Coordinates of C-alpha atoms in Angstrom, one line a residue:
M21 CA 2.8 36.9 8.1
D22 CA 6.3 39.3 8.1
A23 CA 7.9 37.3 10.6
V24 CA 8.9 34.5 13.7
L25 CA 8.7 36.0 16.9
V26 CA 11.0 33.2 19.2
R27 CA 9.9 33.1 22.5
Y28 CA 12.3 31.5 25.1
G29 CA 11.8 30.8 29.1
E30 CA 13.8 29.8 31.9
L31 CA 17.0 32.5 30.7
F32 CA 15.7 35.0 32.0
L33 CA 16.6 33.7 35.1
K34 CA 20.0 33.3 34.9
S35 CA 22.8 36.4 35.3
E36 CA 23.2 38.8 33.1
P37 CA 26.8 37.4 31.8
V38 CA 24.7 33.3 32.2
K39 CA 21.6 35.1 30.3
R40 CA 24.1 36.6 27.1
R41 CA 26.0 33.8 26.6
Y42 CA 22.9 31.0 26.5
I43 CA 21.2 33.1 24.6
D44 CA 24.1 33.1 22.2
I45 CA 24.0 29.4 22.4
L46 CA 20.5 29.8 21.3
L47 CA 20.9 31.6 18.4
R48 CA 23.6 29.4 17.1
N49 CA 20.9 26.9 17.3
I50 CA 18.9 28.2 15.5
R51 CA 21.1 29.4 12.6
R52 CA 22.1 25.5 12.4
A53 CA 18.6 24.5 12.0
L54 CA 17.1 26.4 9.4
D55 CA 21.1 25.7 8.0
A56 CA 20.4 22.6 7.9
K57 CA 16.8 22.6 6.3
G58 CA 18.0 25.2 3.3
C59 CA 15.5 28.2 4.9
D60 CA 16.6 31.8 3.8
Y61 CA 16.2 34.0 7.1
R62 CA 18.0 37.6 9.0
I63 CA 17.5 37.1 12.3
E64 CA 16.7 40.2 14.9
V65 CA 18.0 40.6 18.3
Y66 CA 16.1 43.1 20.9
R67 CA 15.5 43.8 25.0
G68 CA 14.6 39.5 24.3
R69 CA 12.4 39.4 21.9
I70 CA 13.9 36.8 18.7
L71 CA 12.3 38.3 15.4
I72 CA 13.2 36.1 11.9
E73 CA 12.1 36.6 8.8
G74 CA 12.6 34.8 5.3
D75 CA 10.3 33.8 2.7
D76 CA 9.1 30.7 4.5
I77 CA 7.8 31.6 7.1
L78 CA 5.9 27.9 7.9
G79 CA 9.6 26.0 7.0
I80 CA 11.3 28.2 9.8
C81 CA 8.3 27.7 13.0
A82 CA 8.2 24.1 11.9
S83 CA 12.5 24.1 12.6
V84 CA 12.3 27.0 15.3
R85 CA 10.1 25.0 17.3
R86 CA 12.5 21.5 18.0
V87 CA 15.3 23.9 19.2
F88 CA 15.7 23.0 22.8
G89 CA 15.4 26.6 25.0
V90 CA 12.5 27.7 22.6
V91 CA 9.3 28.4 24.6
G92 CA 6.9 28.9 21.8
V93 CA 6.9 30.5 18.0
S94 CA 4.7 32.7 16.5
P95 CA 4.1 33.5 13.0
C96 CA 3.3 37.5 13.0
I97 CA 2.4 40.5 10.7
R98 CA 5.8 43.3 11.8
T99 CA 4.3 46.8 11.7
P100 CA 6.0 51.2 12.2
P101 CA 5.6 52.3 15.9
V102 CA 2.6 53.4 15.1
I103 CA 0.0 53.6 16.9
E104 CA -2.0 53.6 13.6
H105 CA -0.8 51.0 11.6
I106 CA -0.9 48.1 15.0
M107 CA -4.5 48.9 15.4
T108 CA -4.9 48.3 11.7
A109 CA -3.4 45.2 11.1
A110 CA -4.4 43.5 14.0
V111 CA -7.9 44.8 13.5
Q112 CA -7.7 43.2 10.1
R113 CA -6.3 39.8 11.4
A114 CA -8.5 39.6 13.8
L115 CA -11.6 40.4 11.6
S116 CA -10.1 37.7 8.9
R117 CA -10.3 34.7 11.9
L118 CA -13.7 35.4 13.7
K119 CA -16.6 34.1 12.5
P120 CA -20.6 35.9 13.7
G121 CA -21.3 34.0 17.3
M122 CA -17.7 33.9 17.8
S123 CA -16.4 35.4 21.5
Y124 CA -12.3 37.0 21.7
A125 CA -10.7 38.4 23.6
V126 CA -7.1 41.2 22.9
R127 CA -3.9 40.5 24.6
A128 CA -1.7 44.3 24.5
R129 CA 1.7 45.0 25.3
R130 CA 3.3 48.7 25.4
A131 CA 6.8 48.5 25.1
G132 CA 9.1 51.8 24.4
L133 CA 6.1 53.7 22.8
A134 CA 4.5 56.9 24.7
G135 CA 1.1 58.0 25.2
F136 CA -1.4 54.9 25.9
T137 CA -1.2 52.3 28.0
S138 CA -1.2 48.3 27.3
Q139 CA -4.5 48.7 29.0
E140 CA -5.5 51.3 27.0
L141 CA -4.2 49.6 23.3
G142 CA -5.9 46.1 23.6
T143 CA -9.8 47.9 24.4
W144 CA -9.4 50.4 21.6
I145 CA -8.8 47.4 19.5
G146 CA -11.3 45.3 20.6
S147 CA -13.8 48.3 19.8
E148 CA -13.0 48.2 16.4
I149 CA -12.7 44.9 15.9
Y150 CA -16.6 44.6 18.0
A151 CA -17.2 47.0 15.4
G152 CA -16.7 45.1 12.7
M153 CA -18.9 42.7 12.6
D154 CA -21.9 41.4 14.0
G155 CA -22.5 39.0 16.6
L156 CA -18.7 39.0 18.7
E157 CA -18.6 38.4 22.2
V158 CA -15.5 39.7 24.4
D159 CA -14.4 37.0 26.2
L160 CA -11.5 37.3 28.7
K161 CA -11.1 34.1 30.3
H162 CA -11.9 31.5 27.6
P163 CA -12.2 33.6 24.0
D164 CA -12.7 30.9 21.0
Y165 CA -9.9 33.5 19.7
E166 CA -7.3 35.5 21.1
I167 CA -4.9 37.5 19.0
F168 CA -1.8 40.1 20.6
V169 CA -0.3 42.8 19.9
E170 CA 2.9 43.7 21.1
A171 CA 3.8 48.0 20.0
R172 CA 7.6 48.2 20.1
D173 CA 9.5 51.5 20.2
I174 CA 11.6 49.3 17.0
G175 CA 7.9 48.5 15.7
G176 CA 4.5 46.9 15.9
L177 CA 4.0 42.6 15.8
V178 CA 0.2 41.0 15.8
Y179 CA 0.1 37.7 15.8
D180 CA -2.9 34.8 16.7
E181 CA -0.6 31.3 16.4
R182 CA 1.7 30.1 20.3
L183 CA 3.5 27.0 18.8
E184 CA 4.7 25.1 21.5
G185 CA 8.5 25.0 21.1
P186 CA 10.2 22.2 23.4
G187 CA 12.0 24.3 26.2
G188 CA 14.2 23.5 28.0
L189 CA 17.6 25.0 28.3
P190 CA 19.2 25.6 24.6
L191 CA 21.4 22.1 23.7
G192 CA 25.0 23.2 24.5
T193 CA 24.4 24.7 27.6
Q194 CA 25.6 22.2 29.9
G195 CA 28.1 19.7 29.3
P196 CA 28.6 16.7 27.6
V197 CA 27.1 13.2 28.2
L198 CA 27.4 9.7 27.5
S199 CA 23.4 8.4 27.3
L200 CA 22.9 4.7 27.3
L201 CA 20.8 4.0 24.4
S202 CA 18.6 0.8 23.5
P203 CA 15.8 -0.3 21.1
G204 CA 13.1 0.6 23.5
I205 CA 11.0 3.3 25.0
D206 CA 12.2 4.6 27.5
S207 CA 15.6 5.3 26.9
P208 CA 15.4 7.4 23.9
V209 CA 12.9 9.7 26.0
A210 CA 15.3 9.7 28.6
S211 CA 18.5 11.4 26.1
W212 CA 15.7 13.2 24.9
L213 CA 15.4 15.1 28.2
A214 CA 18.9 15.4 28.9
M215 CA 19.0 16.9 25.4
R216 CA 16.5 19.3 26.5
R217 CA 18.1 20.2 30.2
G218 CA 21.7 21.4 27.3
C219 CA 23.3 18.3 26.9
D220 CA 25.5 17.3 24.6
V221 CA 24.5 14.1 24.2
T222 CA 27.2 10.9 22.6
H223 CA 25.4 7.4 22.6
L224 CA 26.4 4.2 23.7
S225 CA 25.4 0.5 23.2
F226 CA 25.2 -2.6 24.3
D227 CA 24.6 -5.7 21.6
G228 CA 24.0 -8.8 22.2
G229 CA 24.0 -10.7 18.9
S230 CA 22.3 -14.1 19.5
W231 CA 21.6 -13.5 23.4
M232 CA 19.0 -10.5 22.6
G233 CA 15.7 -11.3 20.9
G234 CA 15.1 -9.5 18.0
D235 CA 17.0 -7.0 15.8
V236 CA 18.8 -5.0 18.8
R237 CA 21.5 -3.3 16.2
E238 CA 18.5 -2.0 14.0
G239 CA 16.2 -1.0 16.5
T240 CA 19.2 1.2 18.5
L241 CA 20.1 3.1 14.8
E242 CA 16.6 3.8 14.7
N243 CA 16.4 6.1 17.6
H244 CA 19.6 6.9 17.4
R245 CA 18.3 8.6 14.0
R246 CA 15.2 9.4 15.3
L247 CA 17.2 12.2 18.2
S248 CA 19.4 13.0 15.7
A249 CA 16.3 15.2 14.1
W250 CA 16.4 16.8 17.7
C251 CA 19.9 18.2 17.3
P252 CA 20.3 19.3 13.7
G253 CA 23.8 20.6 12.2
R254 CA 25.0 18.4 14.9
P255 CA 26.6 15.0 14.1
L256 CA 25.5 13.1 16.9
T257 CA 27.8 9.8 17.5
L258 CA 25.8 6.3 19.1
M259 CA 29.2 3.6 20.1
M260 CA 28.1 0.4 20.2
V261 CA 29.4 -2.5 22.3
S262 CA 29.4 -6.3 22.1
L263 CA 28.4 -8.5 24.6
D264 CA 28.5 -11.6 23.3
P265 CA 32.0 -12.1 25.8
F266 CA 30.3 -11.4 28.3
F267 CA 27.0 -13.2 28.0
E268 CA 29.1 -16.2 27.7
R269 CA 30.5 -16.6 30.9
L270 CA 27.9 -14.7 32.7
V271 CA 25.1 -17.6 31.8
M272 CA 27.9 -20.2 33.6
G273 CA 27.6 -18.7 37.2
K274 CA 26.3 -20.3 39.7
N275 CA 22.9 -17.9 40.9
P276 CA 20.9 -16.7 37.8
K277 CA 19.3 -14.2 39.9
Y278 CA 22.1 -12.1 40.1
R279 CA 22.6 -12.0 35.8
C280 CA 20.6 -8.5 35.6
I281 CA 22.5 -6.4 38.2
I282 CA 25.6 -8.1 37.2
C283 CA 25.1 -7.2 33.4
K284 CA 23.7 -3.6 34.7
R285 CA 27.0 -3.1 36.5
F286 CA 29.3 -4.5 33.5
M287 CA 27.6 -1.6 31.2
L288 CA 28.4 1.0 33.7
R289 CA 32.4 -0.2 33.8
V290 CA 32.0 0.2 30.2
A291 CA 30.0 3.6 29.7
G292 CA 32.5 4.7 32.9
R293 CA 35.1 4.2 31.4
L294 CA 34.5 5.5 27.6
A295 CA 32.8 8.5 29.8
Q296 CA 36.5 9.0 31.1
D297 CA 38.1 8.6 28.0
R298 CA 36.0 11.2 26.0
G299 CA 36.3 13.8 28.9
L300 CA 31.8 12.7 28.6
L301 CA 30.2 14.2 32.5
A302 CA 27.9 11.9 33.0
L303 CA 25.7 9.0 31.9
V304 CA 22.3 9.0 31.3
T305 CA 20.0 5.9 31.7
G306 CA 16.3 4.7 31.1
D307 CA 15.9 3.8 34.5
S308 CA 12.4 4.4 36.4
L309 CA 12.1 3.0 40.3
G310 CA 10.2 -0.1 40.3
Q311 CA 10.2 -0.9 36.3
V312 CA 11.8 -4.0 36.3
A313 CA 14.0 -5.9 39.3
S314 CA 17.1 -4.6 38.3
Q315 CA 15.5 -0.6 38.8
T316 CA 14.7 -1.6 42.5
L317 CA 16.4 0.8 45.5
A318 CA 18.9 -1.8 46.3
N319 CA 19.4 -3.5 42.8
M320 CA 20.1 0.0 41.9
G321 CA 22.6 1.4 45.0
V322 CA 24.0 -1.9 44.4
I323 CA 24.1 -1.0 39.7
E324 CA 26.2 2.0 40.6
E325 CA 29.1 1.2 42.8
A326 CA 30.4 -0.4 40.6
G327 CA 30.3 3.7 38.5
I328 CA 33.0 6.1 38.5
P329 CA 32.0 8.5 41.4
E330 CA 33.3 11.6 39.6
I331 CA 31.1 10.5 36.4
P332 CA 27.7 10.7 38.3
V333 CA 24.1 9.0 37.1
L334 CA 21.8 10.7 36.1
R335 CA 18.0 9.6 35.3
P336 CA 15.8 11.7 34.0
L337 CA 12.6 8.9 33.9
I338 CA 13.2 8.0 38.0
T339 CA 10.0 9.3 38.8
F340 CA 7.5 8.4 35.4
D341 CA 5.5 5.3 34.9
K342 CA 4.8 3.5 31.7
Q343 CA 2.9 5.0 30.0
E344 CA 4.5 8.7 31.0
S345 CA 6.9 7.6 28.8
V346 CA 4.9 6.1 26.3
E347 CA 3.2 10.1 25.7
L348 CA 6.3 11.4 25.3
A349 CA 7.9 9.0 22.9
R350 CA 4.9 9.5 20.6
A351 CA 5.7 13.7 21.0
I352 CA 9.0 13.2 19.3
G353 CA 8.8 10.8 17.7
T354 CA 10.4 7.9 19.3
F355 CA 7.7 5.1 20.0
R356 CA 7.5 2.3 18.0
D357 CA 5.5 -0.8 18.2
A358 CA 8.1 -3.2 17.8
A359 CA 10.0 -1.4 20.3
G360 CA 8.3 -3.2 22.9
D361 CA 8.8 -6.8 21.9
L362 CA 12.5 -7.5 22.2
G363 CA 14.3 -9.6 25.3
C364 CA 16.5 -11.1 26.4
T365 CA 17.6 -14.5 26.4
V366 CA 19.8 -14.3 29.3
V367 CA 17.1 -12.6 31.7
P368 CA 16.5 -15.4 34.5
K369 CA 13.0 -16.8 35.7
H370 CA 12.7 -15.3 39.1
P371 CA 15.9 -12.3 39.0
S372 CA 16.4 -10.9 42.9
L373 CA 14.8 -7.9 44.2
A374 CA 17.0 -6.8 46.6
A375 CA 20.7 -8.4 46.2
T376 CA 23.3 -7.5 48.4
L377 CA 26.7 -6.2 48.0
E378 CA 28.4 -9.1 48.2
A379 CA 26.7 -11.1 47.7
V380 CA 27.2 -9.8 44.2
L381 CA 31.0 -9.7 44.8
R382 CA 30.7 -13.2 45.0
E383 CA 29.9 -13.9 42.2
E384 CA 31.5 -12.1 40.3
E385 CA 35.1 -12.9 41.0
T386 CA 34.7 -15.8 38.9
M387 CA 33.8 -14.1 36.0
A388 CA 37.4 -11.8 35.8
I389 CA 35.1 -9.1 35.0
E390 CA 37.7 -6.6 33.3
E391 CA 39.0 -8.8 31.4
L392 CA 35.8 -8.0 29.5
V393 CA 35.5 -4.7 30.6
E394 CA 39.1 -4.6 28.2
G395 CA 37.6 -6.7 25.8
A396 CA 34.2 -5.4 25.6
L397 CA 36.2 -1.4 25.0
S398 CA 38.1 -3.3 22.2
S399 CA 35.2 -3.9 20.6
V400 CA 33.4 -0.1 19.7
R401 CA 32.2 0.6 16.7
E402 CA 30.8 4.3 15.9
Y403 CA 27.8 5.6 13.4
R404 CA 26.5 8.7 12.8
A405 CA 24.1 10.6 12.7
L406 CA 23.0 13.7 11.4
N407 CA 19.5 15.6 10.7
G408 CA 17.9 12.3 11.2
E409 CA 20.0 10.9 8.4
M410 CA 22.3 7.9 9.4
E411 CA 25.6 9.0 8.0
G412 CA 27.3 5.0 8.0
L413 CA 29.7 3.5 10.1
R414 CA 33.4 4.0 10.7

């Protein structure tokens, strides 16, 4: 194979100025991914196609297919813009992959070259393949093997693999957000989905120390590290806030059933302040409707009241069931068997499923919430990860 063909999807739907800007950002992200892997490469852009040449075609494919905005990649053979060269390359490639008894299809496309149609090109190549091996069968609907041929004025492209990318929008096209990250399964998936829609993510985690079951800090750092592999060449920041003083006061409250709601409201207050201070435009959470007591519609409304109106809360998983989150976590590499073992000793036996704002505010009046928020903000520690590796503590 001579090059890698890169496909992008919904960027085509944008206006021309927006599309140009998004493609420029996509190309910058592709270069960062390739530089992070130490690849030698050369990039060409022509009429909606990105072509990358280099010595390590498989390495280029592996790097680029993890870049947000990339729908798919294909290792391909390049030929001169001559019909005979294009046909020869396609027939030779197909016959090297086919065996007697297999079915095949040719998917041909012409752009820029004159004198024939896309359908004629496909028919010619298909006939040559059929004549080149006994026992083959043409099946355009469900073939065992497909070969794709593009005849363009800059040259021919022949490929038979379509490796999926994450799709979405290029990272950095939609502005910065603050994503709440935990050691669990859902929050890293929510962060990944925000990245997939073009958001520059900064992570925020709350360390409950001895109040939390398991090693929350290490689990969170591991999720952060794994997610950094999806934004190569871009340092990923994690802010960690201590919850110890807050928990000490929370457990003294009169109505334990409101603890989870008050805790989530506190987190939203701290997150909103940090987002404001750092110019981050939204918060991202791993909430899934009805999954736990604090994620009922009634309780989410009470929780969100504590936020900052101009900083929206994005919930990418709001309609996901748990299995969907688990499957996506496995696919993106953030699933860990230990992730579901972590708990919180502050959770009451019978949490409220439909708290009222008035009742929660009465409970908060005894806690000096603003003082606790200021204390939490002063406890921030920062960690950075780059290309799937932790860089250390600041």
